[in-house]
Short mmCIF file of C-alpha atoms in Angstrom, two decimals:
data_model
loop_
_atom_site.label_atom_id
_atom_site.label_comp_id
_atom_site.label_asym_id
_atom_site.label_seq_id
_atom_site.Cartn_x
_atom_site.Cartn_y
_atom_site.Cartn_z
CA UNK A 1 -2.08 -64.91 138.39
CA UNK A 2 -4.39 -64.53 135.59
CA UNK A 3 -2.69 -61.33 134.07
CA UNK A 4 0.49 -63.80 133.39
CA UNK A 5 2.28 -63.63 130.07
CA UNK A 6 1.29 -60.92 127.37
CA UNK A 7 1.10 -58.09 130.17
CA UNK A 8 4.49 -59.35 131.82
CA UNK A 9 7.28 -56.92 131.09
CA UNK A 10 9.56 -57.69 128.05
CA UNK A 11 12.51 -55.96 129.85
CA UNK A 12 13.13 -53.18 132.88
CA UNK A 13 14.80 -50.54 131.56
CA UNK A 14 16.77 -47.97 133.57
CA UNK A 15 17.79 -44.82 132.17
CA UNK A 16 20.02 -41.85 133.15
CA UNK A 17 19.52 -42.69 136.88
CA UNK A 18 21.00 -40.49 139.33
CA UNK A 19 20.64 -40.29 143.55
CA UNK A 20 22.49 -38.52 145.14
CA UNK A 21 23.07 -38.65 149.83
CA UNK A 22 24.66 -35.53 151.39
CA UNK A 23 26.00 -33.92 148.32
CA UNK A 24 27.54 -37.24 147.68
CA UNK A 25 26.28 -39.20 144.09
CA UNK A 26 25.45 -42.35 144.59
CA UNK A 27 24.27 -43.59 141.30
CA UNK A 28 25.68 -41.57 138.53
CA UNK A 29 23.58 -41.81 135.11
CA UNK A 30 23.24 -45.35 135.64
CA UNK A 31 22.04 -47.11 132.61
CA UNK A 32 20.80 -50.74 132.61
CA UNK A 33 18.76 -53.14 130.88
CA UNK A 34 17.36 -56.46 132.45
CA UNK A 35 15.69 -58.87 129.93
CA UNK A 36 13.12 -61.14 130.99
CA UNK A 37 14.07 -64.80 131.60
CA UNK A 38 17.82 -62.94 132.89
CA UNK A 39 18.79 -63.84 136.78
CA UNK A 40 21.63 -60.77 137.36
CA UNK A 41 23.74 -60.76 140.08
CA UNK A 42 24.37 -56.95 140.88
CA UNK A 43 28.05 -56.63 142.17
CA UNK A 44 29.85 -54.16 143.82
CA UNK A 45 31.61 -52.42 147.12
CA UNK A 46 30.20 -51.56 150.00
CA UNK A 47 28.27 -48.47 149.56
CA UNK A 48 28.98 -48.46 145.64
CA UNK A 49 24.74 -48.04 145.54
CA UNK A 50 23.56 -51.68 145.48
CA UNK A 51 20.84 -51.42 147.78
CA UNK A 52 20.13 -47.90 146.71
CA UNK A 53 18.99 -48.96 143.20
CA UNK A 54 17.17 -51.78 143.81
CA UNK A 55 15.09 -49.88 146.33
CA UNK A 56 15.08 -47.25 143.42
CA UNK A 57 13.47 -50.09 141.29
CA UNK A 58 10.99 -51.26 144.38
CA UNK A 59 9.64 -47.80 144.28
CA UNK A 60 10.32 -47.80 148.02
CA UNK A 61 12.66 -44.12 147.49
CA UNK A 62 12.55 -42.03 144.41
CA UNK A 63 15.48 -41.11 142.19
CA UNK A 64 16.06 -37.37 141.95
CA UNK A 65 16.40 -38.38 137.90
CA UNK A 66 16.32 -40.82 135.57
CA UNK A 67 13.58 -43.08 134.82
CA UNK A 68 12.72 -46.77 135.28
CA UNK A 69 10.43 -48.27 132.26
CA UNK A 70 8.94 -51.80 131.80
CA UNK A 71 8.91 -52.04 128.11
CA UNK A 72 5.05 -53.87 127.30
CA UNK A 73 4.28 -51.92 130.68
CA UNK A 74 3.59 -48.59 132.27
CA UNK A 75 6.44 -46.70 134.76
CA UNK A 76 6.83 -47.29 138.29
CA UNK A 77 5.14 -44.12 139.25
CA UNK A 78 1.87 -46.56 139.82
CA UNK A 79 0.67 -48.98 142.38
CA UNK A 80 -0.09 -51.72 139.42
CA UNK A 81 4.20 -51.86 139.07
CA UNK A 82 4.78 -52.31 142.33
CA UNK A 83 2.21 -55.27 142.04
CA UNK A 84 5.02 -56.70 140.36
CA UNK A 85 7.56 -56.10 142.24
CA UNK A 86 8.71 -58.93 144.71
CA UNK A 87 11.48 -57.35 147.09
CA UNK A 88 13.40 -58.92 149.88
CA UNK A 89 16.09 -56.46 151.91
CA UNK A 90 17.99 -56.66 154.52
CA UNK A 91 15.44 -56.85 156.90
CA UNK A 92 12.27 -59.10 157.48
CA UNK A 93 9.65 -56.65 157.23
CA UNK A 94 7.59 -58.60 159.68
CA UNK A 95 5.68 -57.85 162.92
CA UNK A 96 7.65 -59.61 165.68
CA UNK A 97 4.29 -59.73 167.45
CA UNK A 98 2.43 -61.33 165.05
CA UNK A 99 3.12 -65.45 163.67
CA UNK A 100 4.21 -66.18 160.72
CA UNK A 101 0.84 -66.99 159.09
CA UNK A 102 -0.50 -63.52 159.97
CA UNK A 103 2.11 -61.64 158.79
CA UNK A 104 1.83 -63.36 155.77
CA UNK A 105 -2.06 -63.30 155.53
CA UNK A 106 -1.81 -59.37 156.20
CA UNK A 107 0.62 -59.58 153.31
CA UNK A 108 -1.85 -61.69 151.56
CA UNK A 109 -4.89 -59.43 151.72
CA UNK A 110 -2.51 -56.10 151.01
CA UNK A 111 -1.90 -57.79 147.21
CA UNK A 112 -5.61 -58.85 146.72
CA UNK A 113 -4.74 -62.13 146.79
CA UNK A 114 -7.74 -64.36 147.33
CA UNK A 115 -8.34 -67.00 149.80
CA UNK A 116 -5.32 -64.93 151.64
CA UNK A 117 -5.27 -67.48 154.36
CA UNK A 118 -4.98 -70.51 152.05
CA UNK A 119 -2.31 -68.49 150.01
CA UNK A 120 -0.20 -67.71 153.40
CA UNK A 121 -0.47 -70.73 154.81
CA UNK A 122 1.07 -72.76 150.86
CA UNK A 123 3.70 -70.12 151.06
CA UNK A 124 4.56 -71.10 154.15
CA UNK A 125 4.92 -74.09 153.44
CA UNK A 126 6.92 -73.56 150.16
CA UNK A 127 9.73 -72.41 152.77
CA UNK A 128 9.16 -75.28 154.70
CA UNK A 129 7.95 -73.78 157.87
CA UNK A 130 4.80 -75.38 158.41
CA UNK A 131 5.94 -76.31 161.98
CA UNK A 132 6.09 -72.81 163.06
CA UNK A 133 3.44 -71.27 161.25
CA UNK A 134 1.57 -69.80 164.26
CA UNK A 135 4.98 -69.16 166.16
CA UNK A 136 5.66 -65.71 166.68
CA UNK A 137 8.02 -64.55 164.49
CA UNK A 138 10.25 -62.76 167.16
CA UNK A 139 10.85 -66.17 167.92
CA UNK A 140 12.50 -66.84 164.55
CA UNK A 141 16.42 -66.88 164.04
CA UNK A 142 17.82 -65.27 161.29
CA UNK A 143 17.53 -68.23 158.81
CA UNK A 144 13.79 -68.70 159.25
CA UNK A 145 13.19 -65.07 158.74
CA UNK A 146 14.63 -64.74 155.81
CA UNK A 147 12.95 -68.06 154.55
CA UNK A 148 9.80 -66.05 155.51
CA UNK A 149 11.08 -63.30 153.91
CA UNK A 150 11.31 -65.16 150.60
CA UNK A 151 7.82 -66.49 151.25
CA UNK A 152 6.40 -62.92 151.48
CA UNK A 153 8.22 -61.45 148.73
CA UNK A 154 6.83 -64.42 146.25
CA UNK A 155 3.26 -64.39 147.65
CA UNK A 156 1.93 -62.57 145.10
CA UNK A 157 3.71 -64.09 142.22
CA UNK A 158 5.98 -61.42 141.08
CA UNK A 159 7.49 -60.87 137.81
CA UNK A 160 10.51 -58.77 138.68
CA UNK A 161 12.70 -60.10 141.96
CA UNK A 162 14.53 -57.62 143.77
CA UNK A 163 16.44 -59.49 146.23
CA UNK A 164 19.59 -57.71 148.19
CA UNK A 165 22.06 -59.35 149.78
CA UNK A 166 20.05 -61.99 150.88
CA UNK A 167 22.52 -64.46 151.61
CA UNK A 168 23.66 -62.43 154.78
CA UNK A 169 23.99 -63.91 157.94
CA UNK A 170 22.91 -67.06 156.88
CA UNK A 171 24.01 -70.62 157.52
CA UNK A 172 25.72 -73.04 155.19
CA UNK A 173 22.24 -74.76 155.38
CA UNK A 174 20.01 -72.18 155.08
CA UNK A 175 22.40 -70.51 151.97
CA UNK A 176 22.41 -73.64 150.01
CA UNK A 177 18.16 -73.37 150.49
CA UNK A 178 18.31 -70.31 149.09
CA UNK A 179 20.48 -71.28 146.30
CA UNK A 180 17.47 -73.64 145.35
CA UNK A 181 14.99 -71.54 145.73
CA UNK A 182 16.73 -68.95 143.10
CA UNK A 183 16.93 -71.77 140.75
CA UNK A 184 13.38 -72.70 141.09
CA UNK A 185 12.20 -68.86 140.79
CA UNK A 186 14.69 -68.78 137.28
CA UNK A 187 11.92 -69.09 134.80
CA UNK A 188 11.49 -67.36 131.34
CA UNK A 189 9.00 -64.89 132.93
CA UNK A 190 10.62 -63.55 135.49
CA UNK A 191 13.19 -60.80 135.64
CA UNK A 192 15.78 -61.52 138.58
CA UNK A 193 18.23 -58.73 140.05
CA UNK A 194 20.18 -60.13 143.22
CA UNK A 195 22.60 -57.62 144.79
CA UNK A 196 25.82 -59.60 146.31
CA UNK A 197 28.72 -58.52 147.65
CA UNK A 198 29.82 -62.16 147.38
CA UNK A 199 28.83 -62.98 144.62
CA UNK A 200 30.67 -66.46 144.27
CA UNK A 201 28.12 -69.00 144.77
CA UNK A 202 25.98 -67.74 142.48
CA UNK A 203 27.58 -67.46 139.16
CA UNK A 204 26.90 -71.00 138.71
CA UNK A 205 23.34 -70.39 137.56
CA UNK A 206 22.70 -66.68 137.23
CA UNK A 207 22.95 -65.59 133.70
CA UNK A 208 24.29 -62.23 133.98
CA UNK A 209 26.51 -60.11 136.01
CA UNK A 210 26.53 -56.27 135.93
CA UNK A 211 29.30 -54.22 137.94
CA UNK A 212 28.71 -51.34 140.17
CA UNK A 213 31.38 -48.95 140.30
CA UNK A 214 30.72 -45.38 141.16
CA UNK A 215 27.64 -44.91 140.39
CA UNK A 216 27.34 -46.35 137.20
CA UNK A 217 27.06 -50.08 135.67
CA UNK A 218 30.69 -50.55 134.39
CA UNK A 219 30.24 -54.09 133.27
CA UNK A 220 27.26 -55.92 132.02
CA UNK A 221 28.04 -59.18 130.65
CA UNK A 222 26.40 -62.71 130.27
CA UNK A 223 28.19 -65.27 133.10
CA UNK A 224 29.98 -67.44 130.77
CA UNK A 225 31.97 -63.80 129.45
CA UNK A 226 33.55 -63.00 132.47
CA UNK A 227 37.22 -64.45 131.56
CA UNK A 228 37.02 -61.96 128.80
CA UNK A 229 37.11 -59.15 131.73
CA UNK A 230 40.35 -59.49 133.65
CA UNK A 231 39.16 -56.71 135.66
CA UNK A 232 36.29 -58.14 136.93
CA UNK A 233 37.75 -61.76 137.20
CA UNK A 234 40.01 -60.14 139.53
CA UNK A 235 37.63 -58.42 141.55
CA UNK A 236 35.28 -61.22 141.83
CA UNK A 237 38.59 -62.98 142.88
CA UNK A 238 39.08 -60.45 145.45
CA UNK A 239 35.21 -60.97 147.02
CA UNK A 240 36.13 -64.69 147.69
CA UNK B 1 -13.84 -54.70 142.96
CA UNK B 2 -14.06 -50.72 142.70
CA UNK B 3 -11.30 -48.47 143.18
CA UNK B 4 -13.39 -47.03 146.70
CA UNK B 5 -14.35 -50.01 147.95
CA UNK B 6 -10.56 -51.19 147.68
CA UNK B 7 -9.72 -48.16 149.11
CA UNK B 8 -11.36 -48.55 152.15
CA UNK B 9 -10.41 -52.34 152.79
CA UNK B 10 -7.02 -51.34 152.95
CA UNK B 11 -7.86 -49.04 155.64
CA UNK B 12 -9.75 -51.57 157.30
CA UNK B 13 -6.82 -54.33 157.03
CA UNK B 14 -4.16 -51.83 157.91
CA UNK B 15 -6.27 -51.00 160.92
CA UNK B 16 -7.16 -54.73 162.00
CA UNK B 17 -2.93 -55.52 161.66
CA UNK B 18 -2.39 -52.42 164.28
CA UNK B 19 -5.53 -54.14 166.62
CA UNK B 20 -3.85 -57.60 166.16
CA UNK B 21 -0.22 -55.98 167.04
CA UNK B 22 -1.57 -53.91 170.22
CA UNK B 23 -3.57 -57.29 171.42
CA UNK B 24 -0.42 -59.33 170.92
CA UNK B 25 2.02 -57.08 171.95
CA UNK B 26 -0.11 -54.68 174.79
CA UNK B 27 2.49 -51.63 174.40
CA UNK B 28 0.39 -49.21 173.49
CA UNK B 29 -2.87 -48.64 175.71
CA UNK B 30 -1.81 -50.02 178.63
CA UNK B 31 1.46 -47.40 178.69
CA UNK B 32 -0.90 -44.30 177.21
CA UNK B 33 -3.60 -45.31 180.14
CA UNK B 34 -0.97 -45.48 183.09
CA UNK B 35 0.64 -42.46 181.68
CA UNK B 36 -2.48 -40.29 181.30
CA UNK B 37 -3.71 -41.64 185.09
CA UNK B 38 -0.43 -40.88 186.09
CA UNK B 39 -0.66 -37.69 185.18
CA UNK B 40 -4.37 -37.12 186.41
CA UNK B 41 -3.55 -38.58 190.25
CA UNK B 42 -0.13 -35.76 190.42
CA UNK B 43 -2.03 -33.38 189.37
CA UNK B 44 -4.53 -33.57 191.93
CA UNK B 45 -2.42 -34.05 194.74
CA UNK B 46 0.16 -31.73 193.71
CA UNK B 47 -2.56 -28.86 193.09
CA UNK B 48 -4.90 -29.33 195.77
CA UNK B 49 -7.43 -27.61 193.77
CA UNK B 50 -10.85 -25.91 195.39
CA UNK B 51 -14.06 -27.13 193.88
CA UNK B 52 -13.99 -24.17 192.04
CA UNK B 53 -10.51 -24.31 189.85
CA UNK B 54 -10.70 -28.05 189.57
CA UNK B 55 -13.92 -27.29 187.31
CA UNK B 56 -12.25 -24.12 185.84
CA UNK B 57 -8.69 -26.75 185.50
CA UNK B 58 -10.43 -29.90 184.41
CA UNK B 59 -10.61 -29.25 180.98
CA UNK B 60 -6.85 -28.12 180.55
CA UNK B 61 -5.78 -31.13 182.57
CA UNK B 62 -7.79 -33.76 181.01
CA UNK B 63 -6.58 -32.45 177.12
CA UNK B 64 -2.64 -32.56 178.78
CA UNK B 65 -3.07 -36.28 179.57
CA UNK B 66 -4.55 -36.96 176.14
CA UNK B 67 -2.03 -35.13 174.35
CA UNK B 68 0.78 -36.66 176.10
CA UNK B 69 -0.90 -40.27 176.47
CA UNK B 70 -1.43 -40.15 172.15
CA UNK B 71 1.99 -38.97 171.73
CA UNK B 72 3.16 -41.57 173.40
CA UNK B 73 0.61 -44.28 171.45
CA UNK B 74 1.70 -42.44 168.51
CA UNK B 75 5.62 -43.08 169.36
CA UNK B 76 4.38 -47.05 169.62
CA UNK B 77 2.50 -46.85 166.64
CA UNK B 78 5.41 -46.07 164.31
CA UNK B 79 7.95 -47.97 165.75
CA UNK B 80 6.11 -51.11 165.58
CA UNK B 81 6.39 -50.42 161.77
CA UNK B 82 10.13 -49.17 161.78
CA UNK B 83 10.89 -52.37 163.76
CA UNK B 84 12.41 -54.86 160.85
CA UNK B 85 11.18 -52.02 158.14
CA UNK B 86 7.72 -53.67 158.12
CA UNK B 87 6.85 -49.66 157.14
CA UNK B 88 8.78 -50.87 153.45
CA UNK B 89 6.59 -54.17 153.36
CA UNK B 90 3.76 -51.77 153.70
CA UNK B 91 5.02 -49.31 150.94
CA UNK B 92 5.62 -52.10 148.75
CA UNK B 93 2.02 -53.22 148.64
CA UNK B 94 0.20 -52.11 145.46
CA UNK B 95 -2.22 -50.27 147.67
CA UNK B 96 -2.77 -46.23 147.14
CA UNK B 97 -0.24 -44.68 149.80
CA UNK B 98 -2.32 -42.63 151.44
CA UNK B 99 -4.73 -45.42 152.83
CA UNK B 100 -1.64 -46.56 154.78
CA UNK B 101 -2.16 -43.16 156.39
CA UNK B 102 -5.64 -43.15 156.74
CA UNK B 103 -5.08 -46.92 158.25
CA UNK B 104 -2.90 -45.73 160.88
CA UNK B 105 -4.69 -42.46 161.96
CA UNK B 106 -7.41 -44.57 162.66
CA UNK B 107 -5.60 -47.20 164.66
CA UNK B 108 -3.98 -44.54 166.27
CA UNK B 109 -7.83 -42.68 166.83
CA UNK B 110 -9.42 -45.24 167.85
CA UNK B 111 -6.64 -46.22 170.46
CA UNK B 112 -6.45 -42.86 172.43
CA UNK B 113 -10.01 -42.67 172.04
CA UNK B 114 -10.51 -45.63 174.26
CA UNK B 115 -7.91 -44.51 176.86
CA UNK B 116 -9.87 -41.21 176.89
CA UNK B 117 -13.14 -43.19 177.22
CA UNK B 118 -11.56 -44.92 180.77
CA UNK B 119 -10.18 -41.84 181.56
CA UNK B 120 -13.34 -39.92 181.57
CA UNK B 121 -15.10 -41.62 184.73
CA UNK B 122 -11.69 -41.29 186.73
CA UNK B 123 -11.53 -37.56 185.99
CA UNK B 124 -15.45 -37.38 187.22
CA UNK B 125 -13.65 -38.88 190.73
CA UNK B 126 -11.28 -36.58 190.95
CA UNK B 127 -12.10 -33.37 189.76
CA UNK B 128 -15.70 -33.62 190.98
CA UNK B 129 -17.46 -32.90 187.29
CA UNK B 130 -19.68 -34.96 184.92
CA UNK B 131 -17.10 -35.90 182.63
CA UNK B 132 -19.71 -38.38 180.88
CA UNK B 133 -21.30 -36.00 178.61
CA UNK B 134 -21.71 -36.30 175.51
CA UNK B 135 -21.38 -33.03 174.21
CA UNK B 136 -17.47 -33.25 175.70
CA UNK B 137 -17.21 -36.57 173.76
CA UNK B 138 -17.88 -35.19 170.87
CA UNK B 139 -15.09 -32.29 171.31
CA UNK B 140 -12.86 -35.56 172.12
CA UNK B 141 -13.47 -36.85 168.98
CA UNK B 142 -12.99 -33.83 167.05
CA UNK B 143 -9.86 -32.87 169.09
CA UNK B 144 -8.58 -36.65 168.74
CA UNK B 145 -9.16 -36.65 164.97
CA UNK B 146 -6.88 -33.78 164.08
CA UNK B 147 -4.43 -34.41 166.55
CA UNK B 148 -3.89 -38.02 165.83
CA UNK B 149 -3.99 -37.63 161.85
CA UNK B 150 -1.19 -34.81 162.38
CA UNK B 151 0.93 -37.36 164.75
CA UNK B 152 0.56 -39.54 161.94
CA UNK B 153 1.98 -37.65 159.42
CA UNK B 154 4.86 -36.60 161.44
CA UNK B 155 5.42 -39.68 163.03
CA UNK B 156 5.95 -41.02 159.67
CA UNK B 157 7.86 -37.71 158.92
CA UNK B 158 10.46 -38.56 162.14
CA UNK B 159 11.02 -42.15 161.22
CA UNK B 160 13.22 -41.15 158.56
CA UNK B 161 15.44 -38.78 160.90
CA UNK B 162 18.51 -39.61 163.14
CA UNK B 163 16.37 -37.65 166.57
CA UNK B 164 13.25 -39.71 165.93
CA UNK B 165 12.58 -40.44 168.70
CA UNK B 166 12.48 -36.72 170.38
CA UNK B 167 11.23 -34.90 167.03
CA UNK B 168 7.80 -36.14 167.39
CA UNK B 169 6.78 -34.03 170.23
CA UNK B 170 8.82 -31.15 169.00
CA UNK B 171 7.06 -31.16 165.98
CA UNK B 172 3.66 -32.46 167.29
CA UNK B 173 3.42 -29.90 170.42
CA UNK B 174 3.63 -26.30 168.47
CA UNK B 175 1.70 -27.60 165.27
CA UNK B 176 -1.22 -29.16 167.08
CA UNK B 177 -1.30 -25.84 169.93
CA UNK B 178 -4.78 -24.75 168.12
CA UNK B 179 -6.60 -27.52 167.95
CA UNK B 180 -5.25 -28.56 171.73
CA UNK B 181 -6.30 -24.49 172.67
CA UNK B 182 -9.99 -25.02 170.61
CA UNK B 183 -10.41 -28.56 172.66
CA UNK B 184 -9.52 -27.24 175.80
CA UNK B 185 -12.09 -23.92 175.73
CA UNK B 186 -14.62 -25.70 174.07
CA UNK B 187 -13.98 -28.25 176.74
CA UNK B 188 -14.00 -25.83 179.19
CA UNK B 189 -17.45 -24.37 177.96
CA UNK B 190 -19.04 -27.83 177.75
CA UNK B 191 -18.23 -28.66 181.57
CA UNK B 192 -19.37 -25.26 182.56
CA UNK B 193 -22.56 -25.85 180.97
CA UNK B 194 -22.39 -22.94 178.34
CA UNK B 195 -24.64 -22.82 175.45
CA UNK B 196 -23.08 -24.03 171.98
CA UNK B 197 -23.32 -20.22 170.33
CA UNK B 198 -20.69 -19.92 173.27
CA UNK B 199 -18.01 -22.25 171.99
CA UNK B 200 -19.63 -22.89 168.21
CA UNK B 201 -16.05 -20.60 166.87
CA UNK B 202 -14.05 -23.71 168.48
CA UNK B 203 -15.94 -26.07 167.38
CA UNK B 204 -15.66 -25.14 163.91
CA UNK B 205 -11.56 -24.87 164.55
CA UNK B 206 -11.73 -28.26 165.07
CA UNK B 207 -13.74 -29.37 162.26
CA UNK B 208 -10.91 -27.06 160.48
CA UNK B 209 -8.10 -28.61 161.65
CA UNK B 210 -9.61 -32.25 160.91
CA UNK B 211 -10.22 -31.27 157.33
CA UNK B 212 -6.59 -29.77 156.82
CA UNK B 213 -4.82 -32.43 158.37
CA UNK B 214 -6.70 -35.15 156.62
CA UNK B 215 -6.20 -33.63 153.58
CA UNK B 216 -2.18 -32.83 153.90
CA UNK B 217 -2.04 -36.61 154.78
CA UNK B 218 -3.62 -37.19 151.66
CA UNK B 219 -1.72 -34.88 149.50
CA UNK B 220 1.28 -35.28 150.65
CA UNK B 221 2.04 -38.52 152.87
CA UNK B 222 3.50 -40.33 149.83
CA UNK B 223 6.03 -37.82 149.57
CA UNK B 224 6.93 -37.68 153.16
CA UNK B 225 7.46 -41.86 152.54
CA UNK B 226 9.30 -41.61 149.86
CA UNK B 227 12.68 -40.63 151.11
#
């Protein structure tokens, strides 16, 4: 990473987004501002447009308005922004036929990354995997793929973490990994946006929350604000 | 490195994933080659051709294995990439879109290519005509290069729909009829030893319909991604 600091984005900016499925709008003029350094825990219902937004902000679909700026950086129409961009969804995004090192190397060499082997095979090993690095990965159960999953979405070194619900269907074992991990990745350079519908576990160290309710951000707040919101205390209550 | 050169790795590396998956996984040539031999064996017994229509039928019945056998390679193709969304790791890369395409209509190519190579000599058995030529190899690759760089694009295209798996070949059939109608006369010309004034017009239909499809993958396959 030797593009690091001055080039990183200051803050994503989202303006006036809307998306709408089957005559039905899903995000409604949504406004939202993530500052660099900020880890924000995106809450909301099922199907109140988590996932839709942060795929929105992976460039993955396009909004039918609204615009997403980097402020110190271009718009997301561009391959350099999705550079990046380090997503994880709801599934792997893996080749069951190939191991875990070459769907990571294939990863690897997609992002320019040099010695691509040598990078898959330390991210790898980041998520403690080594074992099974040439195992295929259709072999994996849930909890290893999404630690693979967390090893290709940081491969590259993104600035901006997009991660969605990723504590789903994991064990007590493999969540409280994950809980390090996020801690680790928390550094002033780095924008973090983790959808949750339960959210509880991590509002001890993200820094923000923002609320999701139809369509639009209804609450963004810094963590330690959240008594002052009786509405949301009681909804975040409610996701227990 | 410059923006061509990157270009064209990402073809390659897109390309050498799809070899890796098909060596590892062996669900896509061995099921287009059984498919297409299938197809070449009930023909023959069903028809019971004289000497005579098997050369006149050859042509029609070897581009009717191919078009099925890639349609099927094609169905593969995308659904090793829909299988855990590795289509969105692809997307995500900060690669220009429309090698992805390019990546995959070769791997796709390249794949039905080689079932048409092993074809060839059993269709030589069968239907009594020198299949090995290369003048017919060449209308193979033409044919194969528009056809498979269309089922690309709509391959992609039915990924995103509920019926995906039955709109491919109701898209593919009626939008690749010309180039299927140009390979099968010039075929048909080739085996019957015409001269190339005689089948230059389908030639050039195919050279046509390689150009336009390569380009509306260009032009427009980031669109069709992005839902």
């Amino acid at each position: 990473m030797s593009e690091r600091f001055p080039s990183e984005p200051f803050s994503i900016e989202i303006s006036n987004l809307v998306k709408h499925y089957h005559h039905q709008n899903v995000l409604d003029h949504l406004q939202l501002t993530i500052k660099r350094g900020d880890l924000c825990v995106l809450v909301g219902d099922n199907g109140a447009g988590k996932t839709t937004l942060l795929r929105i902000l992976a460039s993955l679909i396009r909004p039918d308005q609204g615009e997403i700026r980097l402020i110190n950086n271009t718009e997301n129409e561009n391959s350099s922004y999705r550079g990046k961009i380090g997503y994880l969804g709801h599934q792997s995004m893996f080749y069951n036929d190939l191991t875990a090192a070459e769907n990571l190397r294939h990863y690897a060499e997609l992002y320019q990354i040099p010695n691509a082997q040598e990078a898959a095979e330390a991210s790898i090993q980041s998520v403690e995997l080594t074992g099974f690095k040439d195992n295929l990965v259709r072999t994996f159960s849930r909890g290893m793929q999404q630690r693979l999953s967390i090893a290709r979405a940081l491969l590259h070194h993104p600035s901006i973490l997009l991660f969605d619900e990723p504590y789903t269907g994991l064990d007590q074992k493999a969540a409280n990994f994950l809980d390090a991990q996020l801690r680790n990745l928390h550094q002033p350079d780095k924008i973090i946006l983790v959808a949750a519908h339960r959210p509880q576990r991590m509002l001890s160290f993200a820094t923000h929350i923002a609320w999701l309710q139809k369509g639009k951000i209804s609450h963004h707040i810094p963590i330690d604000q959240i008594s002052d919101f009786p509405d949301l205390e009681d909804y975040l209550r409610g996701t227990v | 490195m410059n923006p061509f050169n990157r270009y064209l790795k990402t073809i390659w590396q897109i390309f050498k994933k799809d070899i890796r998956v098909e060596w590892r996984g062996r669900q896509g040539i061995p099921v287009m080659l059984v498919f297409a031999l299938l197809i070449v064996f009930l023909f023959n017994f069903a028809l019971q051709l004289s000497p005579d229509l098997q050369a006149e039928l050859a042509a029609g019945l070897l581009w009717v294995a191919l078009a099925f056998a890639s349609t099927l390679g094609l169905n593969r193709s995308i659904a090793s990439e829909r299988e855990n969304n590795a289509l969105d790791g692809l997307l995500l890369a900060p690669v220009d879109r429309s090698a992805i395409f390019f990546g995959k209509s070769l791997s796709n190519f390249v794949f039905t290519f080689l079932v048409a190579l092993i074809l060839l000599p059993v269709f030589s058995v069968f239907y009594n005509q020198n299949m090995l030529n290369l003048r017919l190899i060449f209308i193979i690759l033409l044919g194969l290069g528009s056809y498979t760089s269309l089922g690309t694009l709509l391959a992609v295209l039915s990924i995103q729909t509920r019926a995906r798996d039955v709109l491919l070949p109701v898209l593919l059939f009626p939008l690749a009829l010309p180039i299927l109608i140009a390979a099968v006369e010039s075929s048909r010309l080739v085996l019957g030893s015409h001269p190339v004034s005689d089948y230059q017009s389908w030639l050039f239909l195919l050279i046509a319909g390689n150009i336009l499809f390569i380009g509306v993958g260009l032009l427009f396959f980031e669109t069709i991604l992005e839902e």
